[in-house]
Amino acid sequence: MNRYAVVLAAGQGTRMKSKLYKVLHPVCGKPMVEHVVDNLSKLNLDKIVTIIGHGAEKVEEQLQDRVKYAMQEEQLGTGHAVMQAADQLSGKEGVTIVVCGDTPLITAETMEALLSHHENESAKASILTAEPEDPTGYGRIVRNSEGLVERIVEHKDATEQERKIKEINTGIFCFDNKELFEALKHVNNDNVQGEYYLPDVIEILQKRGEKVAAFKTPHFNETIGVNDRVALARAERLLKQRINEQHMRNGVTIIDPENTYISADAQIGHDTVIYPGTTILGETKIGEDCIIGPQTEIKDSSIGNEATIKQSVVHDSEVGNAVKIGPFAHVRPQSIIGEEVKVGNFVEIKKSKMEKGSKASHLSYIGDAEIGKEVNLGCGSITVNYDGKNKHLTKVEDGAFIGCNVNLVAPVTVGKDAFVAAGSTITEDVPSESLSIARSRQTNKEDYLKKNK
């Protein structure tokens, strides 16, 4: 059977009080709507149509060609939003799941369970339901003696007896695709808001004698929608907990899960230990037996096995096996740190490569450089890469020793096994196995101060 999805992502979200459109607000480092699409992409779907309106260009920029798009020029309700997908889906055989783009916690497993239940029941519509501790404000699910949905009663319209029902409508639905778009033609906006509501399709199908089923998920928290900053913080906390627990069950030690932030796309190997205050963002991949943190930020980077990164920042870079970084180091984008390299305190590396066994133990800037194997960069050594207009390359070949407080003024090459004396400013290439000294000879003027008093 063909399967389709419609993602409702057109609303501005006025309660967020933000210039950023609601579905683009991040949860655990990724926009809400992308969480939804990522989980839908794990299902066997033939097409995902995302309904866009406010912030359309930004949503398209985020999701790119992973989905198809339909524009809702005016936000006239959820039913009206789904109608915008008619050109792409109307008349097709199959099942369509409708999900809101502001439900970042919904999992692929729960949506698959809803789809499977819908197909097994041969229903024309199925509702994802749940039982929160406090159902106040939610529409209640009234079932008949056979367990099928008789009606959905909004809280404000429910009788005292109906309000005792704890099973609620989560706003996530499955439909027979043909029946959905046929019924949408008959949905009207005869209500206080003047909008076309998707749940009205349920009533239309029931009046036709069609079967409406419901699948109750035991995980109510997955279904919460984010409408304001309070709900956004709650979603962040719940997803963070889910992500951290998954890593811990997979063999990662997280010392303080409450103060550790890991993106949904991060991968972490067995026996790695994560200390408090660590933030792991984007599509970061960390190997086995690493020590990460405390107070460390890693984003979109690859970290090898047995690496140690403490109180440091690593962005968009590659870090090899058995590397030691920190404390207080900054590895900026497009850097490649080879195996067994040491990057010590207050060292900044930018768009540079350091090969196996090299070390910059403290107080250095390495920018636009190629550092060979077993190179020692002394305290305060600097690659002077910028002439005010352009960046230039510094090369330090294998085995070279760069003394303390050395300026390597690019473009310049220090040859293999060369030695640069402390305090030198190097403006010309240094041949292999040479000693280079580029500083004034020391002169002591004895009794100078006595004579000039």
XYZ file of C-alpha atoms in Angstrom:
453
model
C 0.000 0.000 0.000
C 1.246 3.496 -0.824
C 2.027 5.724 2.121
C 2.172 9.523 2.234
C 2.722 12.175 4.883
C 1.578 15.760 5.279
C 3.540 17.971 7.676
C 1.771 21.120 8.867
C 4.429 23.837 9.060
C 2.768 27.036 7.866
C 1.949 28.808 11.124
C 3.937 31.769 12.386
C 3.460 30.869 16.047
C 2.518 34.233 17.557
C 2.737 32.879 21.099
C 6.445 32.261 20.603
C 6.881 36.065 20.352
C 9.815 35.591 18.013
C 11.176 36.732 14.664
C 11.985 33.073 14.009
C 9.065 31.054 12.669
C 7.767 28.506 15.134
C 8.726 25.238 13.463
C 12.310 26.494 12.999
C 12.928 26.910 16.713
C 15.578 24.339 17.654
C 15.186 21.493 20.109
C 18.469 19.816 21.035
C 20.187 21.771 18.295
C 17.826 20.975 15.415
C 14.659 22.764 14.202
C 11.425 21.171 15.363
C 10.168 20.513 11.844
C 13.408 18.748 10.946
C 12.957 16.359 13.863
C 9.511 15.503 12.463
C 10.780 15.027 8.904
C 13.779 12.971 10.081
C 11.477 10.538 11.860
C 9.023 10.385 8.962
C 11.958 9.601 6.675
C 12.567 6.413 8.652
C 9.164 5.103 7.539
C 8.372 3.512 4.211
C 6.779 6.623 2.670
C 6.295 7.406 -0.992
C 6.083 11.173 -0.508
C 6.276 13.777 2.259
C 4.464 17.052 1.573
C 5.274 19.939 3.892
C 2.724 22.756 4.087
C 4.540 26.065 4.312
C 3.415 29.653 4.736
C 5.172 31.980 7.147
C 8.917 31.656 6.755
C 8.513 29.472 3.668
C 11.958 30.228 2.255
C 13.669 29.485 5.563
C 11.805 26.180 5.935
C 12.749 25.178 2.379
C 16.343 26.182 3.057
C 16.376 23.905 6.089
C 14.654 20.848 4.598
C 15.817 21.347 0.989
C 14.715 18.587 -1.402
C 13.991 15.970 1.248
C 10.285 16.826 0.983
C 7.811 18.328 -1.465
C 6.161 21.651 -0.639
C 2.697 23.180 -0.809
C 2.003 26.828 0.001
C -0.751 27.967 2.365
C -1.034 31.677 1.583
C -3.582 32.325 4.341
C -3.627 30.379 7.592
C -7.259 29.305 7.703
C -7.002 26.229 9.887
C -5.579 22.697 9.800
C -8.166 21.421 7.323
C -7.377 24.281 4.953
C -3.659 23.507 5.335
C -4.077 19.880 4.288
C -6.212 20.991 1.321
C -3.100 22.672 -0.103
C -1.588 19.226 -0.713
C -4.483 18.230 -2.981
C -2.587 18.920 -6.213
C 0.068 16.408 -5.181
C -1.976 13.778 -3.333
C -5.667 13.977 -4.259
C -6.999 10.855 -5.972
C -4.046 8.645 -5.080
C -4.596 5.222 -3.536
C -2.997 4.734 -0.145
C -2.714 6.027 3.407
C -1.752 9.535 4.533
C -0.440 10.442 7.974
C -0.854 14.073 9.038
C 1.624 15.427 11.594
C 2.206 18.903 12.980
C 5.648 20.400 12.485
C 5.729 21.576 16.099
C 5.755 18.050 17.614
C 9.514 17.349 17.742
C 9.246 14.457 20.202
C 7.111 12.163 18.044
C 9.103 9.036 17.149
C 9.196 6.942 14.011
C 8.163 3.929 16.104
C 4.949 5.593 17.295
C 4.013 6.818 13.815
C 4.691 3.365 12.363
C 2.485 1.846 15.064
C -0.338 4.237 14.109
C 0.035 3.450 10.398
C 0.097 -0.301 11.020
C -2.953 -0.138 13.302
C -4.821 1.898 10.682
C -4.004 -0.621 7.946
C -4.792 -3.655 10.103
C -8.164 -2.178 11.092
C -9.019 -1.330 7.458
C -10.186 2.036 8.787
C -10.849 5.141 6.737
C -9.390 7.308 9.504
C -7.348 6.608 12.629
C -6.490 8.950 15.481
C -3.360 8.830 17.597
C -4.551 9.141 21.181
C -2.887 9.258 24.587
C -3.712 9.508 28.297
C -2.052 12.459 30.046
C -2.219 12.805 33.814
C -4.301 15.945 33.343
C -6.431 15.931 30.157
C -7.817 19.435 30.778
C -8.059 21.406 27.549
C -7.756 18.411 25.248
C -10.472 16.929 23.048
C -11.742 13.635 24.537
C -12.089 10.378 22.597
C -15.500 8.774 23.050
C -15.458 5.114 21.978
C -18.385 2.792 21.304
C -18.851 -0.703 22.696
C -16.625 -2.133 19.944
C -13.764 0.172 20.840
C -14.119 2.297 17.728
C -14.212 6.089 17.883
C -17.724 7.384 18.233
C -16.777 11.065 18.366
C -14.225 13.608 19.526
C -15.588 16.019 22.126
C -13.720 19.252 22.746
C -13.126 20.013 26.413
C -15.299 23.139 26.374
C -18.191 21.172 24.869
C -17.837 18.020 27.011
C -20.320 16.990 29.671
C -19.153 16.370 33.221
C -19.131 12.643 32.509
C -17.205 13.084 29.246
C -14.596 15.217 31.000
C -13.765 12.213 33.182
C -12.449 10.468 30.046
C -8.653 10.622 30.055
C -8.028 9.486 26.472
C -7.352 12.558 24.348
C -6.852 13.482 20.701
C -3.167 14.267 20.028
C -3.828 15.943 16.663
C -1.970 13.271 14.678
C -4.119 11.339 12.190
C -4.060 8.651 9.512
C -6.532 8.692 6.630
C -7.430 6.761 3.561
C -5.913 9.257 1.146
C -8.818 9.370 -1.344
C -11.404 9.674 1.436
C -9.395 12.449 3.110
C -9.379 14.790 0.133
C -12.965 13.966 -0.778
C -14.126 14.778 2.767
C -12.080 17.981 2.893
C -14.300 19.365 0.117
C -17.206 19.261 2.581
C -15.468 20.833 5.589
C -16.870 24.301 6.289
C -15.684 27.212 8.402
C -18.935 27.732 10.295
C -17.249 28.384 13.640
C -16.107 31.270 15.820
C -12.612 31.316 14.287
C -13.875 31.081 10.714
C -11.384 28.289 10.033
C -11.464 24.845 8.397
C -10.609 22.173 10.967
C -9.081 18.811 10.095
C -10.926 16.898 12.871
C -14.197 17.749 11.052
C -13.151 15.111 8.510
C -13.638 12.495 11.239
C -17.261 13.544 11.753
C -17.918 13.584 7.983
C -16.559 10.031 7.599
C -18.577 8.792 10.576
C -21.798 10.204 9.141
C -21.045 8.229 5.985
C -20.796 5.081 8.112
C -17.043 4.723 7.601
C -14.831 3.070 10.205
C -12.797 5.391 12.429
C -10.189 3.737 14.629
C -7.816 4.997 17.303
C -4.371 3.899 18.431
C -3.439 4.836 21.986
C 0.240 5.459 22.556
C 1.585 4.929 26.080
C 4.025 7.798 25.497
C 2.010 10.997 25.922
C 5.130 13.166 26.084
C 5.908 12.312 22.450
C 2.748 14.048 21.323
C 3.124 17.452 22.967
C 3.028 20.432 20.653
C 5.269 23.459 21.171
C 3.329 26.719 21.139
C 5.412 28.950 23.418
C 8.835 29.200 25.042
C 7.695 27.280 28.129
C 6.680 24.297 25.996
C 9.907 24.675 24.007
C 11.969 24.309 27.186
C 9.914 21.287 28.205
C 10.469 19.643 24.826
C 14.198 20.358 25.092
C 14.356 18.724 28.530
C 12.392 15.645 27.461
C 14.341 15.093 24.243
C 17.667 15.670 26.010
C 16.701 13.010 28.549
C 15.709 10.571 25.799
C 18.945 11.118 23.868
C 21.166 10.799 26.936
C 19.434 7.644 28.137
C 19.854 6.075 24.704
C 23.608 6.757 24.740
C 23.971 5.427 28.278
C 22.144 2.212 27.348
C 24.525 1.931 24.382
C 27.609 1.946 26.618
C 28.461 5.634 27.088
C 29.085 6.966 30.601
C 27.441 10.341 31.184
C 28.446 11.591 34.624
C 25.683 14.177 34.954
C 22.900 13.728 32.359
C 21.052 16.802 33.605
C 23.971 18.999 32.561
C 25.020 17.265 29.348
C 23.597 18.316 25.972
C 23.877 15.945 23.005
C 22.272 16.451 19.590
C 19.909 13.888 18.135
C 22.365 13.170 15.296
C 25.506 12.624 17.377
C 27.206 9.207 17.516
C 29.309 8.165 20.514
C 31.334 4.966 20.926
C 31.426 2.500 23.818
C 33.233 3.350 27.067
C 33.512 7.031 26.272
C 33.002 9.201 29.363
C 31.166 12.522 29.105
C 31.706 14.978 31.967
C 29.273 17.736 33.076
C 28.802 20.914 31.085
C 29.562 19.229 27.770
C 27.628 20.212 24.634
C 27.836 17.947 21.565
C 26.153 19.498 18.537
C 25.269 18.603 14.961
C 26.475 15.431 13.276
C 29.408 14.884 15.605
C 30.928 11.413 15.751
C 32.987 10.442 18.800
C 34.911 7.178 19.026
C 35.418 4.700 21.850
C 37.280 5.162 25.158
C 37.327 8.962 24.931
C 37.172 11.470 27.772
C 35.075 14.499 26.840
C 34.665 17.471 29.173
C 33.996 18.968 31.542
C 32.814 22.243 29.996
C 33.536 21.240 26.385
C 31.732 22.096 23.142
C 32.063 19.916 20.042
C 30.132 20.650 16.845
C 29.986 18.783 13.523
C 33.330 17.103 14.166
C 34.857 13.638 14.036
C 36.761 12.472 17.121
C 38.853 9.288 17.067
C 39.273 6.635 19.768
C 40.985 7.294 23.108
C 40.928 11.071 22.631
C 40.764 13.475 25.563
C 39.147 16.903 25.170
C 38.809 19.023 28.304
C 37.386 22.534 28.760
C 37.759 23.203 25.047
C 35.891 24.002 21.816
C 36.121 21.943 18.613
C 34.084 22.933 15.526
C 33.863 21.371 12.048
C 37.154 19.506 12.382
C 38.735 16.044 12.470
C 40.517 14.788 15.578
C 42.488 11.541 15.432
C 43.098 8.713 17.885
C 44.765 9.342 21.258
C 44.774 13.134 20.799
C 44.871 15.327 23.894
C 43.176 18.725 23.663
C 42.882 21.316 26.417
C 42.256 22.704 28.804
C 41.068 25.939 27.204
C 41.974 25.150 23.589
C 40.010 26.245 20.517
C 40.020 24.117 17.371
C 38.310 26.134 14.668
C 36.725 24.859 11.409
C 38.607 22.892 8.740
C 41.323 21.675 11.064
C 42.742 18.152 10.993
C 44.425 16.973 14.181
C 46.382 13.761 13.602
C 46.957 10.837 15.941
C 48.709 11.399 19.278
C 48.835 15.161 18.803
C 48.793 17.383 21.876
C 46.963 20.715 21.760
C 47.446 22.346 25.140
C 46.029 25.240 27.113
C 45.249 28.483 25.297
C 46.162 27.108 21.887
C 44.031 28.142 18.902
C 44.087 26.185 15.650
C 42.329 27.351 12.492
C 42.156 25.690 9.056
C 45.355 23.776 9.771
C 46.698 20.255 9.750
C 48.847 18.756 12.492
C 50.268 15.299 11.789
C 50.988 12.424 14.152
C 52.849 13.125 17.365
C 53.181 16.877 17.000
C 52.450 19.163 19.914
C 51.601 22.731 20.733
C 51.462 22.607 24.489
C 50.529 26.173 25.337
C 49.798 29.725 24.227
C 50.082 29.330 20.445
C 48.132 30.372 17.352
C 48.282 28.007 14.377
C 46.344 29.338 11.394
C 46.470 28.263 7.732
C 49.326 25.870 8.463
C 50.587 22.392 7.629
C 52.469 20.953 10.592
C 54.298 17.669 9.933
C 54.971 14.710 12.229
C 56.718 14.980 15.617
C 56.946 18.772 15.438
C 57.338 20.757 18.654
C 55.744 24.210 18.656
C 57.114 26.048 21.684
C 55.164 28.269 24.038
C 53.980 31.435 22.308
C 54.833 30.296 18.777
C 52.668 31.994 16.151
C 51.929 31.492 12.471
C 51.563 35.031 11.103
C 49.101 34.146 8.357
C 47.354 37.428 7.494
C 48.933 40.401 5.700
C 45.872 42.613 5.988
C 44.372 41.445 2.678
C 45.135 37.743 2.183
C 45.845 34.600 4.206
C 49.080 32.711 3.529
C 50.298 29.173 4.234
C 52.929 28.142 6.777
C 54.624 24.736 6.445
C 56.615 23.088 9.213
C 58.054 19.741 8.108
C 58.579 16.561 10.127
C 60.708 16.694 13.255
C 61.211 20.455 13.313
C 61.577 22.262 16.636
C 60.081 25.737 16.944
C 61.297 27.597 20.011
C 59.301 29.791 22.355
C 57.904 33.111 21.127
C 58.691 32.445 17.462
C 56.794 34.272 14.699
C 56.553 32.344 11.431
C 55.614 35.018 8.885
C 53.740 33.305 6.035
C 54.244 32.263 3.339
C 57.182 30.375 4.821
C 58.484 26.799 5.165
C 60.547 25.327 7.970
C 62.372 22.255 6.683
C 62.593 18.764 8.129
C 64.414 18.471 11.492
C 65.224 22.192 11.466
C 65.581 24.169 14.701
C 64.266 27.716 15.124
C 65.701 29.563 18.087
C 63.438 31.144 20.689
C 62.371 34.709 20.055
C 62.971 34.578 16.305
C 60.825 36.200 13.624
C 61.157 33.979 10.554
C 60.448 35.634 7.186
C 62.432 33.309 4.908
C 62.386 29.534 4.417
C 64.516 27.506 6.823
C 66.442 24.598 5.193
C 66.211 21.092 6.621
C 68.466 20.266 9.586
C 69.410 23.929 9.980
C 69.457 26.238 12.968
C 67.729 29.551 12.291
C 68.171 32.565 14.547
C 66.359 35.762 13.626
C 66.814 38.169 16.499
C 69.169 40.971 17.513
C 72.356 39.916 19.297
C 72.173 40.714 22.992
C 74.198 43.733 24.077
C 74.824 44.566 27.740
C 75.865 48.174 28.492
C 77.502 47.947 31.892
C 76.935 50.771 34.370
C 74.587 52.466 31.886
C 72.131 53.573 34.519
C 74.805 54.822 36.896
C 76.253 57.077 34.180
C 72.882 58.527 33.218
C 71.470 59.316 36.667
